[in-house]
Tab-separated table of C-alpha atoms in Angstrom:
chain	number	residue	atom	x	y	z
A	288	GLN	CA	10.633	13.212	5.891
A	289	GLY	CA	11.516	11.697	2.851
A	290	THR	CA	9.162	8.514	3.283
A	291	ARG	CA	5.958	7.918	2.888
A	292	ASP	CA	2.720	5.593	3.949
A	293	HIS	CA	1.077	3.596	1.643
A	294	ALA	CA	-2.797	3.205	1.323
A	295	PRO	CA	-4.132	-0.019	0.883
A	296	ALA	CA	-4.374	0.494	-3.186
A	297	GLN	CA	-0.940	1.422	-3.101
A	298	THR	CA	-0.033	-1.791	-0.805
A	299	ALA	CA	-1.804	-3.958	-3.156
A	300	LEU	CA	0.089	-2.384	-6.267
A	301	ARG	CA	3.307	-2.847	-4.767
A	302	ASP	CA	2.673	-6.596	-3.673
A	303	ARG	CA	1.651	-6.882	-7.336
A	304	LEU	CA	5.069	-5.905	-8.480
A	305	LEU	CA	7.447	-7.672	-5.793
A	306	SER	CA	5.296	-11.121	-6.450
A	307	ALA	CA	5.894	-10.724	-10.589
A	308	VAL	CA	9.822	-9.863	-9.537
A	309	VAL	CA	10.360	-12.435	-7.232
A	310	SER	CA	9.127	-15.159	-9.680
A	311	CYS	CA	11.450	-14.068	-12.470
A	312	PHE	CA	14.399	-14.897	-9.873
A	313	LYS	CA	12.710	-17.943	-8.758
A	314	ARG	CA	12.210	-19.292	-12.239
A	315	HIS	CA	16.063	-18.476	-12.470
A	316	GLY	CA	16.948	-20.583	-9.348
A	317	ALA	CA	17.931	-18.051	-7.433
A	318	ALA	CA	17.756	-19.111	-3.462
A	319	ALA	CA	16.493	-15.945	-0.901
A	320	ILE	CA	18.903	-14.543	1.650
A	321	ASP	CA	18.403	-11.706	3.576
A	322	THR	CA	20.922	-9.632	5.984
A	323	PRO	CA	20.448	-7.204	8.592
A	324	VAL	CA	19.632	-3.541	8.352
A	325	LEU	CA	22.441	-2.091	10.392
A	326	GLU	CA	25.556	-2.924	9.391
A	327	LEU	CA	29.136	-1.924	10.967
A	328	ARG	CA	29.800	1.732	9.264
A	329	GLU	CA	33.238	0.313	8.083
A	330	THR	CA	31.739	-2.511	6.164
A	331	LEU	CA	29.676	0.651	4.044
A	332	MET	CA	32.076	3.204	3.946
A	333	GLY	CA	34.451	3.810	0.772
A	334	LYS	CA	32.594	1.528	-1.551
A	335	TYR	CA	30.212	3.824	-3.052
A	336	GLY	CA	31.925	6.696	-4.585
A	337	GLU	CA	30.809	10.146	-4.208
A	338	ASP	CA	26.989	8.296	-2.774
A	339	THR	CA	29.077	7.349	0.600
A	340	LYS	CA	27.863	10.983	2.043
A	341	LEU	CA	24.416	9.611	1.317
A	342	ILE	CA	25.103	6.160	3.970
A	343	TYR	CA	23.028	7.373	7.092
A	344	GLU	CA	25.425	6.872	10.157
A	345	LEU	CA	24.209	6.184	14.105
A	346	GLN	CA	25.884	7.358	17.154
A	347	ASP	CA	28.645	5.947	18.659
A	348	GLN	CA	26.449	2.695	20.573
A	349	GLY	CA	29.065	1.812	22.769
A	350	GLY	CA	31.864	1.476	21.104
A	351	GLU	CA	30.392	0.554	17.939
A	352	LEU	CA	29.563	2.873	14.803
A	353	LEU	CA	26.960	1.543	12.471
A	354	ALA	CA	25.226	2.299	9.562
A	355	LEU	CA	21.896	1.600	7.849
A	356	ARG	CA	22.787	-0.547	4.880
A	357	TYR	CA	22.836	1.676	1.325
A	358	ASP	CA	22.032	-1.173	-0.582
A	359	LEU	CA	21.668	-4.527	-0.722
A	360	THR	CA	25.020	-5.654	-2.566
A	361	VAL	CA	27.926	-4.529	-0.229
A	362	PRO	CA	26.386	-6.644	2.785
A	363	PHE	CA	25.655	-9.645	0.589
A	364	ALA	CA	29.987	-9.603	-0.095
A	365	ARG	CA	30.163	-8.957	3.211
A	366	TYR	CA	28.139	-12.271	3.570
A	367	LEU	CA	30.017	-14.424	1.061
A	368	ALA	CA	32.885	-13.599	2.600
A	369	MET	CA	32.344	-13.942	6.424
A	370	ASN	CA	30.857	-17.573	5.677
A	371	LYS	CA	33.483	-18.366	2.898
A	372	ILE	CA	30.548	-18.998	0.657
A	373	THR	CA	32.400	-19.135	-2.796
A	374	ASN	CA	29.190	-20.122	-5.282
A	375	ILE	CA	25.636	-19.171	-4.497
A	376	LYS	CA	22.912	-17.840	-7.117
A	377	ARG	CA	20.749	-15.338	-4.804
A	378	TYR	CA	18.069	-12.680	-4.633
A	379	HIS	CA	17.157	-10.182	-1.628
A	380	ILE	CA	14.540	-8.017	-1.120
A	381	ALA	CA	14.920	-5.728	1.097
A	382	LYS	CA	14.608	-1.816	2.728
A	383	VAL	CA	17.811	0.316	2.025
A	384	TYR	CA	18.622	4.226	3.491
A	385	ARG	CA	19.779	7.053	1.624
A	386	ARG	CA	20.414	10.590	3.649
A	387	ASP	CA	19.086	11.637	0.047
A	388	ASN	CA	16.915	14.918	-1.260
A	389	PRO	CA	13.751	13.075	-1.838
A	390	ALA	CA	11.845	13.475	-5.368
A	391	MET	CA	8.481	11.778	-4.627
A	392	THR	CA	7.140	12.181	-7.976
A	393	ARG	CA	10.017	10.355	-9.609
A	394	GLY	CA	9.888	7.580	-7.077
A	395	ARG	CA	13.350	9.013	-5.209
A	396	TYR	CA	13.163	8.231	-1.038
A	397	ARG	CA	15.090	8.011	1.862
A	398	GLU	CA	13.731	4.552	2.050
A	399	PHE	CA	12.673	2.312	-0.377
A	400	TYR	CA	12.850	-1.143	-1.850
A	401	GLN	CA	15.782	-2.624	-3.517
A	402	CYS	CA	15.215	-6.339	-5.602
A	403	ASP	CA	18.677	-7.746	-6.091
A	404	PHE	CA	19.522	-10.762	-8.199
A	405	ASP	CA	23.313	-11.905	-8.008
A	406	ILE	CA	25.466	-14.730	-9.162
A	407	ALA	CA	28.736	-15.243	-7.129
A	408	GLY	CA	31.062	-17.902	-8.460
A	409	GLN	CA	34.239	-18.510	-10.512
A	410	PHE	CA	32.263	-19.369	-13.820
A	411	ASP	CA	33.168	-19.061	-17.740
A	412	PRO	CA	33.072	-15.307	-19.468
A	413	MET	CA	29.953	-13.789	-19.750
A	414	ILE	CA	27.379	-16.665	-18.944
A	415	PRO	CA	26.281	-15.471	-15.705
A	416	ASP	CA	26.322	-11.703	-16.950
A	417	ALA	CA	24.175	-12.725	-20.143
A	418	GLU	CA	21.394	-14.174	-17.859
A	419	CYS	CA	21.533	-10.855	-15.507
A	420	LEU	CA	20.227	-9.538	-18.647
A	421	LYS	CA	18.026	-11.697	-19.868
A	422	ILE	CA	16.451	-11.161	-16.174
A	423	VAL	CA	15.898	-7.315	-16.977
A	424	HIS	CA	14.437	-7.893	-20.273
A	425	GLU	CA	11.983	-10.513	-18.875
A	426	ILE	CA	10.542	-8.273	-15.696
A	427	LEU	CA	10.379	-5.484	-17.876
A	428	SER	CA	8.468	-7.577	-20.438
A	429	ASP	CA	6.368	-9.038	-17.977
A	430	LEU	CA	5.228	-5.687	-16.368
A	431	GLN	CA	4.337	-4.329	-19.625
A	432	LEU	CA	5.642	-0.672	-18.651
A	433	GLY	CA	5.947	-0.210	-22.238
A	434	ASP	CA	9.505	0.512	-24.617
A	435	PHE	CA	12.290	0.203	-22.827
A	436	LEU	CA	16.515	0.204	-23.690
A	437	ILE	CA	18.942	-1.991	-21.870
A	438	LYS	CA	22.343	0.139	-22.073
A	439	VAL	CA	25.619	-2.042	-21.494
A	440	ASN	CA	29.122	-1.077	-21.277
A	441	ASP	CA	32.135	-2.137	-19.578
A	442	ARG	CA	34.260	-0.196	-16.923
A	443	ARG	CA	37.453	-1.604	-18.482
A	444	ILE	CA	36.849	-0.760	-21.267
A	445	LEU	CA	35.775	2.819	-20.128
A	446	ASN	CA	39.080	2.557	-18.224
A	447	GLY	CA	40.762	2.069	-21.559
A	448	VAL	CA	39.316	5.189	-23.013
A	449	PHE	CA	40.438	7.393	-20.665
A	450	ALA	CA	44.217	5.464	-20.544
A	451	VAL	CA	44.295	6.457	-24.227
A	452	CYS	CA	42.861	9.680	-24.196
A	453	GLY	CA	45.708	10.938	-21.310
A	454	VAL	CA	43.360	10.440	-18.389
A	455	PRO	CA	46.086	9.980	-14.990
A	456	GLU	CA	45.134	6.454	-13.451
A	457	SER	CA	43.846	8.783	-9.817
A	458	LYS	CA	41.607	10.634	-12.094
A	459	PHE	CA	39.749	7.698	-13.595
A	460	ILE	CA	36.649	7.204	-10.554
A	461	PRO	CA	36.377	10.693	-10.771
A	462	ALA	CA	35.932	10.848	-14.456
A	463	CYS	CA	33.484	8.043	-14.386
A	464	SER	CA	30.938	9.797	-12.035
A	465	THR	CA	31.711	12.764	-14.166
A	466	VAL	CA	30.480	10.440	-17.766
A	467	ASP	CA	27.763	8.867	-15.946
A	468	LYS	CA	25.677	12.206	-16.400
A	469	LEU	CA	25.813	11.718	-19.504
A	470	ASP	CA	22.215	10.820	-20.059
A	471	LYS	CA	20.557	14.185	-17.727
A	472	VAL	CA	22.780	16.441	-19.343
A	473	PRO	CA	24.403	17.371	-22.849
A	474	TRP	CA	27.770	17.172	-23.742
A	475	GLU	CA	29.331	20.592	-22.996
A	476	GLU	CA	28.244	20.549	-19.349
A	477	VAL	CA	29.805	17.386	-18.910
A	478	ARG	CA	33.260	18.632	-20.738
A	479	SER	CA	33.391	21.511	-18.534
A	480	GLU	CA	32.818	19.403	-15.438
A	481	MET	CA	35.482	17.791	-16.484
A	482	VAL	CA	38.262	20.105	-17.460
A	483	GLY	CA	36.933	22.872	-14.468
A	484	GLU	CA	36.270	20.784	-11.863
A	485	ARG	CA	38.130	16.910	-12.646
A	486	GLY	CA	41.610	18.975	-13.447
A	487	LEU	CA	41.376	16.930	-17.349
A	488	SER	CA	42.955	19.121	-19.855
A	489	PRO	CA	40.849	20.191	-22.659
A	490	GLU	CA	42.376	17.973	-24.999
A	491	ALA	CA	41.757	14.687	-23.337
A	492	ALA	CA	38.201	15.856	-22.438
A	493	ASP	CA	37.501	16.254	-26.057
A	494	ARG	CA	39.272	12.964	-27.028
A	495	ILE	CA	36.911	11.481	-24.466
A	496	GLY	CA	34.272	12.943	-26.066
A	497	GLU	CA	34.776	11.117	-29.492
A	498	TYR	CA	34.153	7.727	-27.678
A	499	VAL	CA	31.430	8.256	-25.149
A	500	GLN	CA	29.105	9.629	-27.398
A	501	LEU	CA	29.413	6.555	-29.401
A	502	HIS	CA	26.315	3.533	-28.904
A	503	GLY	CA	24.988	0.829	-31.453
A	504	GLY	CA	25.623	-3.289	-31.091
A	505	LEU	CA	28.172	-5.843	-32.461
A	506	ASP	CA	28.959	-3.683	-35.713
A	507	LEU	CA	30.483	-0.862	-33.045
A	508	ILE	CA	32.299	-3.318	-30.905
A	509	GLU	CA	33.958	-4.760	-33.984
A	510	ARG	CA	35.084	-1.050	-35.051
A	511	LEU	CA	36.744	-0.534	-31.632
A	512	LEU	CA	38.155	-3.695	-31.499
A	513	GLN	CA	40.101	-2.307	-34.906
A	514	ASP	CA	40.717	1.200	-33.372
A	515	PRO	CA	44.243	1.880	-33.380
A	516	LYS	CA	44.856	3.439	-29.942
A	517	LEU	CA	41.667	1.170	-28.221
A	518	SER	CA	43.467	-2.060	-29.584
A	519	GLN	CA	46.900	-1.164	-27.688
A	520	ASN	CA	45.506	-0.763	-24.739
A	521	LYS	CA	44.819	-4.090	-22.637
A	522	LEU	CA	42.181	-2.862	-20.571
A	523	ALA	CA	40.456	-2.035	-22.917
A	524	LYS	CA	40.742	-5.149	-25.559
A	525	GLU	CA	39.636	-7.852	-22.437
A	526	GLY	CA	36.757	-5.676	-21.933
A	527	LEU	CA	35.481	-5.559	-25.559
A	528	GLY	CA	36.544	-8.917	-26.519
A	529	ASP	CA	34.012	-10.298	-23.515
A	530	MET	CA	31.407	-7.515	-24.649
A	531	LYS	CA	31.500	-9.114	-28.019
A	532	LEU	CA	31.156	-12.818	-26.446
A	533	LEU	CA	28.119	-11.125	-24.302
A	534	PHE	CA	26.203	-10.125	-27.563
A	535	GLU	CA	26.547	-13.203	-29.183
A	536	TYR	CA	24.886	-15.198	-25.696
A	537	LEU	CA	22.602	-11.977	-26.296
A	538	THR	CA	21.657	-12.981	-29.679
A	539	LEU	CA	20.890	-16.444	-28.878
A	540	PHE	CA	18.820	-14.990	-26.152
A	541	GLY	CA	16.948	-12.969	-28.607
A	542	ILE	CA	16.960	-9.558	-26.702
A	543	THR	CA	19.521	-7.932	-28.645
A	544	GLY	CA	16.732	-5.982	-30.082
A	545	LYS	CA	16.786	-4.165	-26.101
A	546	ILE	CA	20.122	-4.097	-25.397
A	547	SER	CA	22.707	-1.079	-26.864
A	548	PHE	CA	26.510	-0.761	-26.183
A	549	ASP	CA	26.581	2.794	-24.931
A	550	LEU	CA	30.378	4.594	-24.143
A	551	SER	CA	28.512	7.308	-21.833
A	552	LEU	CA	27.251	4.725	-19.489
A	553	ALA	CA	29.673	4.365	-16.530
A	554	ARG	CA	27.535	3.666	-12.906
A	555	GLY	CA	28.761	6.085	-10.713
A	556	LEU	CA	29.541	3.332	-7.680
A	557	ASP	CA	33.431	2.469	-7.269
A	558	TYR	CA	33.369	-1.638	-6.879
A	559	TYR	CA	32.401	-1.954	-10.808
A	560	THR	CA	34.856	-3.932	-12.364
A	561	GLY	CA	33.858	-5.217	-15.608
A	562	VAL	CA	30.252	-5.059	-17.337
A	563	ILE	CA	27.835	-2.436	-16.479
A	564	PHE	CA	24.435	-2.126	-17.389
A	565	GLU	CA	21.354	-0.181	-16.864
A	566	ALA	CA	17.619	-0.231	-18.183
A	567	VAL	CA	15.493	2.835	-19.295
A	568	LEU	CA	12.180	3.239	-20.191
A	569	LEU	CA	11.532	5.293	-23.121
A	570	GLN	CA	9.106	7.217	-24.214
A	571	GLN	CA	7.875	8.654	-27.823
A	572	GLU	CA	7.052	12.626	-27.129
A	573	ASN	CA	4.511	12.730	-30.030
A	574	GLU	CA	3.598	10.620	-33.198
A	575	HIS	CA	5.935	13.051	-35.147
A	576	VAL	CA	8.953	12.197	-33.004
A	577	GLU	CA	10.787	8.706	-34.355
A	578	GLU	CA	13.159	8.856	-31.364
A	579	ALA	CA	11.960	7.776	-28.244
A	580	VAL	CA	13.003	9.885	-25.050
A	581	SER	CA	14.392	8.424	-21.939
A	582	VAL	CA	11.963	8.732	-19.125
A	583	GLY	CA	14.642	7.054	-16.640
A	584	SER	CA	16.718	4.200	-15.132
A	585	VAL	CA	14.578	1.371	-13.724
A	586	ALA	CA	17.451	-1.606	-13.232
A	587	GLY	CA	21.086	-1.368	-13.328
A	588	GLY	CA	24.160	-3.156	-12.385
A	589	GLY	CA	27.243	-4.909	-13.403
A	590	ARG	CA	29.980	-6.876	-12.476
A	591	TYR	CA	32.118	-6.111	-8.724
A	592	ASP	CA	34.703	-9.097	-8.668
A	593	GLY	CA	36.864	-6.921	-5.973
A	594	LEU	CA	34.088	-6.367	-3.543
A	595	VAL	CA	34.008	-9.783	-1.465
A	596	GLY	CA	38.201	-9.936	-1.238
A	597	MET	CA	37.995	-6.252	0.818
A	598	PHE	CA	36.222	-8.232	3.527
A	599	ASP	CA	37.935	-11.488	3.633
A	600	PRO	CA	41.049	-11.381	5.821
A	601	LYS	CA	42.825	-13.275	3.307
A	602	GLY	CA	41.881	-11.238	0.277
A	603	ARG	CA	40.402	-14.330	-1.625
A	604	LYS	CA	37.951	-12.963	-4.174
A	605	VAL	CA	34.755	-14.015	-5.400
A	606	PRO	CA	33.694	-13.117	-8.832
A	607	CYS	CA	29.999	-11.501	-8.664
A	608	VAL	CA	27.731	-10.170	-11.209
A	609	GLY	CA	24.159	-8.655	-9.944
A	610	VAL	CA	21.345	-6.567	-11.195
A	611	SER	CA	19.353	-4.379	-8.874
A	612	ILE	CA	15.771	-3.676	-10.134
A	613	GLY	CA	14.248	-0.248	-9.592
A	614	ILE	CA	11.012	-1.380	-7.969
A	615	GLU	CA	10.318	1.733	-6.645
A	616	ARG	CA	10.494	3.597	-9.821
A	617	ILE	CA	8.468	1.317	-11.427
A	618	PHE	CA	6.009	1.829	-8.804
A	619	SER	CA	5.695	5.658	-9.529
A	620	ILE	CA	5.051	4.867	-12.855
A	621	LEU	CA	2.645	2.756	-12.713
A	622	GLU	CA	0.545	4.431	-9.730
A	623	GLN	CA	0.324	7.632	-11.896
A	624	ARG	CA	-0.641	5.319	-14.850
A	625	LEU	CA	-3.731	4.110	-12.727
A	626	GLU	CA	-4.493	6.969	-11.516
A	627	ALA	CA	-4.666	8.426	-15.344
A	628	SER	CA	-6.839	5.651	-16.072
A	629	GLY	CA	-9.060	6.043	-13.181
A	630	GLU	CA	-9.010	2.865	-12.678
A	631	LYS	CA	-9.593	0.792	-8.864
A	632	LEU	CA	-6.938	-1.153	-7.829
A	633	ARG	CA	-8.573	-4.562	-5.855
A	634	THR	CA	-7.110	-3.920	-2.111
A	635	THR	CA	-7.712	-7.554	-0.995
A	636	GLU	CA	-8.309	-11.004	-2.849
A	637	THR	CA	-11.217	-11.805	-0.983
A	638	GLN	CA	-13.001	-14.413	-3.468
A	639	VAL	CA	-16.617	-14.485	-1.707
A	640	LEU	CA	-18.649	-12.235	0.526
A	641	VAL	CA	-20.845	-14.675	2.715
A	642	ALA	CA	-24.333	-13.019	2.839
A	643	THR	CA	-27.875	-13.257	4.434
A	644	PRO	CA	-30.935	-11.873	3.134
A	645	GLN	CA	-33.269	-12.035	6.482
A	646	LYS	CA	-32.346	-11.195	10.423
A	647	HIS	CA	-31.117	-13.721	12.990
A	648	LEU	CA	-29.481	-15.449	10.715
A	649	LEU	CA	-25.573	-13.947	11.966
A	650	PRO	CA	-24.874	-17.956	13.191
A	651	ALA	CA	-25.429	-19.579	9.504
A	652	ARG	CA	-23.141	-16.376	8.520
A	653	LEU	CA	-20.546	-17.816	11.173
A	654	LYS	CA	-20.674	-21.213	10.717
A	655	LEU	CA	-20.634	-20.595	6.439
A	656	ILE	CA	-17.407	-18.708	6.483
A	657	SER	CA	-15.098	-20.757	9.232
A	658	GLU	CA	-15.934	-23.783	6.498
A	659	LEU	CA	-14.626	-21.318	3.722
A	660	TRP	CA	-11.895	-20.046	5.591
A	661	ASP	CA	-11.023	-23.710	7.019
A	662	ALA	CA	-10.842	-25.160	2.830
A	663	GLY	CA	-8.242	-21.684	2.254
A	664	ILE	CA	-10.873	-19.627	0.721
A	665	LYS	CA	-10.524	-16.007	0.853
A	666	ALA	CA	-13.846	-15.186	2.398
A	667	GLU	CA	-15.133	-11.987	4.447
A	668	MET	CA	-18.537	-11.063	5.661
A	669	LEU	CA	-19.740	-7.824	7.284
A	670	TYR	CA	-19.780	-7.075	10.915
A	671	LYS	CA	-23.369	-6.559	11.515
A	672	LYS	CA	-25.414	-8.668	13.194
A	673	ASP	CA	-28.457	-7.969	11.096
A	674	PRO	CA	-27.345	-5.781	7.652
A	675	LYS	CA	-29.475	-5.573	4.516
A	676	LEU	CA	-28.150	-7.607	1.448
A	677	LEU	CA	-28.409	-4.717	-0.988
A	678	LYS	CA	-25.835	-3.605	1.527
A	679	GLN	CA	-23.817	-6.688	1.207
A	680	LEU	CA	-24.115	-6.858	-2.249
A	681	GLN	CA	-23.223	-3.350	-2.066
A	682	TYR	CA	-20.215	-3.592	-0.521
A	683	CYS	CA	-18.993	-6.394	-3.025
A	684	GLU	CA	-19.272	-4.554	-6.132
A	685	ASP	CA	-17.122	-1.452	-4.103
A	686	THR	CA	-14.040	-3.556	-3.092
A	687	GLY	CA	-14.359	-5.593	-6.455
A	688	ILE	CA	-15.201	-9.389	-4.820
A	689	PRO	CA	-16.771	-11.215	-7.397
A	690	LEU	CA	-18.647	-13.766	-5.658
A	691	ALA	CA	-21.868	-14.005	-2.707
A	692	ALA	CA	-22.292	-16.911	-1.401
A	693	ILE	CA	-26.335	-16.149	0.025
A	694	VAL	CA	-27.604	-18.439	2.953
A	695	GLY	CA	-31.321	-17.420	3.908
A	696	GLU	CA	-34.476	-19.668	5.796
A	697	GLN	CA	-35.028	-20.697	2.505
A	698	GLU	CA	-31.553	-21.725	1.396
A	699	LEU	CA	-30.865	-23.517	4.972
A	700	ALA	CA	-34.525	-25.424	4.855
A	701	ASP	CA	-32.855	-26.655	1.324
A	702	ARG	CA	-29.629	-27.459	2.592
A	703	VAL	CA	-28.066	-25.216	-0.244
A	704	VAL	CA	-26.306	-22.177	-0.994
A	705	LYS	CA	-26.647	-19.772	-3.160
A	706	LEU	CA	-23.936	-18.564	-4.782
A	707	ARG	CA	-24.480	-15.446	-6.826
A	708	ASP	CA	-22.236	-14.014	-9.733
A	709	VAL	CA	-21.654	-9.966	-8.661
A	710	ALA	CA	-21.234	-8.591	-11.681
A	711	THR	CA	-23.522	-10.552	-13.899
A	712	ARG	CA	-26.077	-11.217	-11.380
A	713	GLU	CA	-26.361	-14.637	-12.369
A	714	GLU	CA	-27.097	-17.014	-9.290
A	715	VAL	CA	-26.590	-20.665	-9.134
A	716	ARG	CA	-27.787	-23.267	-6.139
A	717	MET	CA	-25.714	-25.521	-4.486
C-alpha cells in the first residue's frame, strides 16, 4: 500500500531526527502552526504542475469535493489568506499524501512526513532567502549525513534563458519540468524530450543546453551578468542581481563552500517565482574518483510570492520563501547505515530500572518507582512479583538502560538504595 509500520527502533530514530530539525527551526524563532489533513479539492488543484495527478481526491462528501493535502505549502498559503496574516515565520511538521508509485528503499511513500520552514512578509531582497539556506546547511551538518551540496537557481533566470533561446512563454513551465530531470538523466535525453514531447525547436533546445549545463559561484553570476543576450532580458537581469546579493549574504554566513549556483535546477512545482534550491547528499564512489556523485535530494524549497494572492478574495499578495526537509529520505539513509553497522538503537529513554534481589519485595519496588516517576525520572520495572536479579540486570543490558536501583532486605533495613552502573558493574549506596 506504499506505507509501512515502524518498529520501536525505527520510531526512535525518526523521533531523534525530528527533534534535531525542530530544534533548528526554533533556534531561528519560528512558531509552530498546524493545518488540516483535508483541504477543498479546488485549493490544491493547479498548484503542482504535472504532479497534480498525484493528489488523493475523495468522493463527493455531500456537495463538498475534498482531497488529502499534497504538501504543507499550499495549505499554509491558504491559511495566510483566510486569516489576513501578512507577516509570520513558521514551521510545520506533519504527514502529507501522494498517490505515487512507492519506492520504499529510497524513502518514497504515499504517506510521509514533511518538515517545513517558511518566512512570509515584505522584506528587503534575499535576507529571508539566505536564512532558509542557512537552515538547510545547519540541519544537514547537525545530522552528520556526510558531504552535501545545496544547488541554487532562480526561476526568473530560467525564464530569461528560455526567452532568449526562443521558447514561447506558454512553454516555459513544461520546459522547466523537463530541465528538472537533468540531475537524473543525461542532457541528450532531456534534449530529445524538449524537441519530441514539448515541441521546442532543435535550435532552441541546443541554445538552452549551453546555459543549463553551467554551474559555479559568484564568478559564474558575474559572467552571466555580462552575457550579451541574458543581460538584455529584464527577468534574467533581476534574477542574476538578486543571486549576486544572495551569494554575498551566504559568504557572510560562511556557507558558500557547500552552495552551487546551478542553472539546471528547475524544481517542477508551478508556484515558485524566484530563488529555488535543493540539497543533495554526495557520495564518494571510491578513493580514486575525485568528483563525488549525488545520492538524492534531501531538502528543497524556494520563493513563492504569488501563491497567497490566489486565495485572497482581493488578490492581495504576501511574499513567501520556504524550505522543506526530506526527513523520510534522510530516515531511509540513516536506517540503512544503522543496519550496516549492526549498531542497536535504544527504543526507550528509560534512565533506571528498579530491581529487587529477593522475593516478596514488590511493595518496595512499587513505592520506589512511584517516587522516581513523581520526581520526573524515567524509570521501569519488570511486571513480575519475584523476578530473579540476573534477569532484571539482563533486561537492562538488552534495552540499554544505564542504571539499576536495587532495594533488598538489607537496603530497606539501612534505609538506602544500591545504585548500579549496568555497563561497569560499579555500585554505590545512597
